[in-house]
Short mmCIF file of C-alpha atoms in Angstrom, two decimals:
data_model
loop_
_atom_site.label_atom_id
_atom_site.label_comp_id
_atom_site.label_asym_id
_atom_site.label_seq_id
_atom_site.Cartn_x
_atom_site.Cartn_y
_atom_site.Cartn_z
CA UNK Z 1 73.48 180.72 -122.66
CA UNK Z 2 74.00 177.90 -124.93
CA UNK Z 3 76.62 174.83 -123.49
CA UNK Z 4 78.52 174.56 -126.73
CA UNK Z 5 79.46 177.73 -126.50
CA UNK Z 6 80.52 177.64 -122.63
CA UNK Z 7 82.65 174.46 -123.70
CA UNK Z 8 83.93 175.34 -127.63
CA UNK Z 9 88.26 175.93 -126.86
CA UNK Z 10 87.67 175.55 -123.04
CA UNK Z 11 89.57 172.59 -120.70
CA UNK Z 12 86.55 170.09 -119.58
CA UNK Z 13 86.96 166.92 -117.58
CA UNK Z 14 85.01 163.94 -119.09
CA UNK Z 15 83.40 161.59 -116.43
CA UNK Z 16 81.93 158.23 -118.52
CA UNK Z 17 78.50 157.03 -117.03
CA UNK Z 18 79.75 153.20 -117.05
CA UNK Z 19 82.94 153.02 -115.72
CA UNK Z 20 82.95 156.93 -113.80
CA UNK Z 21 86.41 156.94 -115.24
CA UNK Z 22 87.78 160.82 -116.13
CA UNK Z 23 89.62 162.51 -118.63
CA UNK Z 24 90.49 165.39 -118.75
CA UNK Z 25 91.76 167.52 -122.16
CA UNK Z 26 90.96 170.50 -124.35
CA UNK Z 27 87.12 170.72 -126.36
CA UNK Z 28 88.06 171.10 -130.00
CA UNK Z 29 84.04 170.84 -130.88
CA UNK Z 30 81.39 170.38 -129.50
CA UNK Z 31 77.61 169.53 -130.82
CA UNK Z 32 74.11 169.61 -128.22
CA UNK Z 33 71.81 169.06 -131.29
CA UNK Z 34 73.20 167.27 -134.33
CA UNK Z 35 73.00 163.49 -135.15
CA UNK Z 36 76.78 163.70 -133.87
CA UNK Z 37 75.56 164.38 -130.52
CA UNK Z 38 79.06 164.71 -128.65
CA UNK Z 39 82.71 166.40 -127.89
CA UNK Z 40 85.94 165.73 -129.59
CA UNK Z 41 88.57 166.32 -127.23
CA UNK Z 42 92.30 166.83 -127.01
CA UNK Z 43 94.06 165.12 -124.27
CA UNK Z 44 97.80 165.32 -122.68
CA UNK Z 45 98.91 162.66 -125.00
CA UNK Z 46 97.94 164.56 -128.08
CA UNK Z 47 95.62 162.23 -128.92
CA UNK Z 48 91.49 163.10 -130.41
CA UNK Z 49 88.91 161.31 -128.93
CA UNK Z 50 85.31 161.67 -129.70
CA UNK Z 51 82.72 161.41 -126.94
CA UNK Z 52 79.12 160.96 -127.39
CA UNK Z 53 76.77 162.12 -124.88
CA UNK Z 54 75.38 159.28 -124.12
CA UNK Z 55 78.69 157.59 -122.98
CA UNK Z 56 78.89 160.63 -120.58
CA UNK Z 57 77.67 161.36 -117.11
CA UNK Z 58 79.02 164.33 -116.26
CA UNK Z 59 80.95 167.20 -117.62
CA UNK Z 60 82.99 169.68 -116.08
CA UNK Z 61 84.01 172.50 -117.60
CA UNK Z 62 87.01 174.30 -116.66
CA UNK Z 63 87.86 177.87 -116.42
CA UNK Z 64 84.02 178.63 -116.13
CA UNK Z 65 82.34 181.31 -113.50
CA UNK Z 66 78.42 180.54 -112.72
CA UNK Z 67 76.28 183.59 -113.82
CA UNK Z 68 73.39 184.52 -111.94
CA UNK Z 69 70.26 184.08 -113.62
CA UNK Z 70 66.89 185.61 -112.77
CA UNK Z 71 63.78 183.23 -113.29
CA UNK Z 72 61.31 184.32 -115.46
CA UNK Z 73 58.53 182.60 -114.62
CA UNK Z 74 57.14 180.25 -112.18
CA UNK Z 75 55.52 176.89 -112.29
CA UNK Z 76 51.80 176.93 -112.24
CA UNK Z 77 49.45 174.99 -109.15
CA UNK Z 78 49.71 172.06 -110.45
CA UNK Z 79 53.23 171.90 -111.77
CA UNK Z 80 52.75 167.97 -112.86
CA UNK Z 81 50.42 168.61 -115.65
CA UNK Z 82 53.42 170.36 -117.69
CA UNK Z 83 55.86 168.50 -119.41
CA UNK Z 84 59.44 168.28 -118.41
CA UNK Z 85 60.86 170.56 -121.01
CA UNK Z 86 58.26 173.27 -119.69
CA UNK Z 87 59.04 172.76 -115.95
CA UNK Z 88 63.16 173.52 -116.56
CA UNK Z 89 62.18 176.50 -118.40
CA UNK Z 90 60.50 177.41 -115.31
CA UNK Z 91 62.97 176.30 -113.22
CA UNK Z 92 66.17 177.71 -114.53
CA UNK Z 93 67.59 180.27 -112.00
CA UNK Z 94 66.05 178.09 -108.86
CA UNK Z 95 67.82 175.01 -107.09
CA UNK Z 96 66.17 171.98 -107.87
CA UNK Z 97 66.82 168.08 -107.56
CA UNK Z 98 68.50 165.85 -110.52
CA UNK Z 99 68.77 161.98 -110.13
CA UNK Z 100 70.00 158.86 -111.59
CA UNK Z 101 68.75 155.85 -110.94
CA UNK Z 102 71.36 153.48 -111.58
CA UNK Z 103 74.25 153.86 -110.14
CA UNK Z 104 71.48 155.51 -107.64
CA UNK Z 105 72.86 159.30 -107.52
CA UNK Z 106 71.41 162.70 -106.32
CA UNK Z 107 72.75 166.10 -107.28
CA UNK Z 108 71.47 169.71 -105.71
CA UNK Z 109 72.19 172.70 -107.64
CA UNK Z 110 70.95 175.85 -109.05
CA UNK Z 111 69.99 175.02 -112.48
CA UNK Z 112 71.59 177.40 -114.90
CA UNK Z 113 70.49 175.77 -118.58
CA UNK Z 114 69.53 173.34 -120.25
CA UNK Z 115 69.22 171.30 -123.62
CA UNK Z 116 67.53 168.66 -125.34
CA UNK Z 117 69.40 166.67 -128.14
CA UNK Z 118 68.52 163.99 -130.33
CA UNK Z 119 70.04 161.36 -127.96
CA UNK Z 120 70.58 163.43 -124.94
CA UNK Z 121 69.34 165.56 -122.53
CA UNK Z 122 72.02 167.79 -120.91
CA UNK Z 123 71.79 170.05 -117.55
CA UNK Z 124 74.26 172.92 -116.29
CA UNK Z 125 74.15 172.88 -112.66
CA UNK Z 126 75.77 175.73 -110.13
CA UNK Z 127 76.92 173.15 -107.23
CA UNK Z 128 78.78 174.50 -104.37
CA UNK Z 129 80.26 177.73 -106.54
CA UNK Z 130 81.14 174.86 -109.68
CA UNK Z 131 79.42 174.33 -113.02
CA UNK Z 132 78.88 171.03 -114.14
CA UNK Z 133 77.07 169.61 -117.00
CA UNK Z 134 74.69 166.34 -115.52
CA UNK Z 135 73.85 164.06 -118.94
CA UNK Z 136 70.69 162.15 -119.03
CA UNK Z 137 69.26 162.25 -116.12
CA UNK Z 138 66.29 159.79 -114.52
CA UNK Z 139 64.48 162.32 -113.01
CA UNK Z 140 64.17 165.72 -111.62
CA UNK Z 141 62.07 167.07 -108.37
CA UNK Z 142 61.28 170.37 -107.22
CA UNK Z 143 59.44 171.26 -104.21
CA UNK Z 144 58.28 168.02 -103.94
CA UNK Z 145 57.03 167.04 -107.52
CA UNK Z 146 59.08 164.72 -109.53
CA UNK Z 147 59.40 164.60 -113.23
CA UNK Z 148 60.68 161.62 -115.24
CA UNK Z 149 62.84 162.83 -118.18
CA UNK Z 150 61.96 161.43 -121.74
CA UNK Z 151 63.99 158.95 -123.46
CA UNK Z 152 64.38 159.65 -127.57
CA UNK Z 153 64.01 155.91 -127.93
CA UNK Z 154 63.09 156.19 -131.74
CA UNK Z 155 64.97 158.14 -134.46
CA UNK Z 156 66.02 158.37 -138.07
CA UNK Z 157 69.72 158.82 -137.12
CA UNK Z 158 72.03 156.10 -135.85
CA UNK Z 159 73.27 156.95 -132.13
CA UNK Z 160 77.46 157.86 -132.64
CA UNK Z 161 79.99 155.61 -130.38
CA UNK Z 162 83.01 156.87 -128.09
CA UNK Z 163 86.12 156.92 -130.66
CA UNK Z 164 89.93 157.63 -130.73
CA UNK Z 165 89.95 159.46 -133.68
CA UNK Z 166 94.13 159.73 -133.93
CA UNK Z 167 94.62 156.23 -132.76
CA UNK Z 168 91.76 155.28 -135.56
CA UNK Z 169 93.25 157.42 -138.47
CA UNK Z 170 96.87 155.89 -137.72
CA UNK Z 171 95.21 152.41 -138.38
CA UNK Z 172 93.93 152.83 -141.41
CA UNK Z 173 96.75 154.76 -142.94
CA UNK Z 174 99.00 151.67 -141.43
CA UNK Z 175 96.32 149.14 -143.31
CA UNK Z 176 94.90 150.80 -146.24
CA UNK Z 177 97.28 152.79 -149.38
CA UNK Z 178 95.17 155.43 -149.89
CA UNK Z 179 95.28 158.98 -148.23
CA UNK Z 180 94.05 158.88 -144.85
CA UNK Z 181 93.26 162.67 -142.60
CA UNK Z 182 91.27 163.52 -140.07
CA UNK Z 183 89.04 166.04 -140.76
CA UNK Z 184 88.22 167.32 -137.00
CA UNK Z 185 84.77 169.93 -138.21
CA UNK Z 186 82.53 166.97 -138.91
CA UNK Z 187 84.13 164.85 -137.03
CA UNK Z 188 85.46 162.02 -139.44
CA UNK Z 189 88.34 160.06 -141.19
CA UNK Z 190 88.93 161.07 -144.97
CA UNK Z 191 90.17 157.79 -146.93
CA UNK Z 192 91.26 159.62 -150.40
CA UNK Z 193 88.01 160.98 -150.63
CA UNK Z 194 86.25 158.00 -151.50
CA UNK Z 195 85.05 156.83 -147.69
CA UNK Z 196 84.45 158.38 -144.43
CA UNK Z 197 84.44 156.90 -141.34
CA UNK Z 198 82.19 159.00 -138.50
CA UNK Z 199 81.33 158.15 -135.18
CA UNK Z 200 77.97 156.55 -136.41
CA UNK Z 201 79.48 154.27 -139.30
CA UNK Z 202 81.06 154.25 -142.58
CA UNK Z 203 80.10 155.78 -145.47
CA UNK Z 204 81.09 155.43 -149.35
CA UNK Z 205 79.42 155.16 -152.59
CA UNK Z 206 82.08 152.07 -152.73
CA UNK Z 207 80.21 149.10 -151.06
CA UNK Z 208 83.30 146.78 -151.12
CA UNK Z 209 85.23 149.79 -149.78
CA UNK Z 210 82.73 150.34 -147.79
CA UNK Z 211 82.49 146.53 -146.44
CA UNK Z 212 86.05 146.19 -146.26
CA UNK Z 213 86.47 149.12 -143.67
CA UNK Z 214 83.50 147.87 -141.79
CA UNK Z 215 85.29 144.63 -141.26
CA UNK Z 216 88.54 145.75 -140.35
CA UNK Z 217 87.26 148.27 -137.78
CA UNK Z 218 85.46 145.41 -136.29
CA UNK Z 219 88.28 143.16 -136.12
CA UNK Z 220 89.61 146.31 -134.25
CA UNK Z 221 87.09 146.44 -131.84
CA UNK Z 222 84.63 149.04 -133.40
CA UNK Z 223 81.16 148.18 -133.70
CA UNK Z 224 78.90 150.66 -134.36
#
């Protein structure tokens, strides 16, 4: 069972992990493993947003019926001596504890599966007959023994940022002459095919191009 799949063309509701604001809208694409670690969504006002992981707490997808998984194996005596990744792989199929430690949240569910991204860790939980997907978790327990879930504090890719893609695009082609489309596979903003703007940054072979985006986004609020 892989979550991309479960989510790719479905209805989710977005909860951020700040604010605990939702949104709600249609997955267009969806990405558990790449450097752009994150969902671009459709919402009610026909406007595409992109949301990384990280910026998330929870999603919810909709239209979604929890499968019943069989566990394959179990955890061994001493079930601290095995890393976290190893213990859900044992665990998938039980019920088992996830927390957060700030805002100071607990969550009891059947674990159905799991992933580890670049950025992100994300869990499918059965809770009370609904699937949700808990992002980044604290901690986990299990009969007892608590794991603390690894941060990836250090990598060669540059963590992507929560963006309206439409209300982005618009900007641009308002501000800058040349050809401006949003090209919703990668994600990213097309300007005539010399610069791109992802959720990570700009790029372009055109450093004052290149610098002159940067600036303006920035006077718009985008930093990444």
């Amino acid at each position: 069972m892989k979550l991309k799949h479960i989510l790719k063309d479905n209805y989710a509701e977005f909860t951020l992990n700040k604010s605990f604001n939702t949104y709600k809208g249609k997955i267009i694409k969806c990405d558990f493993n790449g450097p752009l670690e994150g969902a671009v969504m459709l919402n009610k006002k026909n406007y595409y947003y992109f949301y990384p992981l990280k910026a998330l707490h929870i999603i919810k997808p909709g239209q979604y019926t929890p499968v019943n998984i069989l566990p394959k194996t179990s955890l061994p005596t001493n079930p601290k001596d095995i890393a976290p990744k190893e213990a859900l792989s044992r665990i998938i199929g039980r019920t088992l504890k996830v927390g957060y430690y700030s805002p100071k949240t607990e969550y009891l569910g059947r674990l159905l599966c799991f992933n580890r991204g670049i950025f992100s860790w994300s869990l499918m939980m059965e809770i009370h007959g609904e699937c949700i997907i808990l992002l980044n978790p604290d901690y986990i327990s299990y009969y007892g023994t608590t794991w603390k879930m690894p941060k990836n504090k250090f990598t060669k890719y540059k963590p992507p940022v929560l963006l309206n893609l439409t209300k982005t695009k618009n900007n641009l082609k308002k501000n800058f002459l040349e050809e401006v489309t949003l090209e919703l596979d990668y994600p990213r903003i097309n300007i005539d095919n010399t610069a791109y703007v992802y959720p990570y940054g700009v790029v372009s072979n055109e450093c004052s191009l290149k610098n002159q985006l940067i600036r303006h986004l920035r006077e718009q609020g985008l930093k990444f």
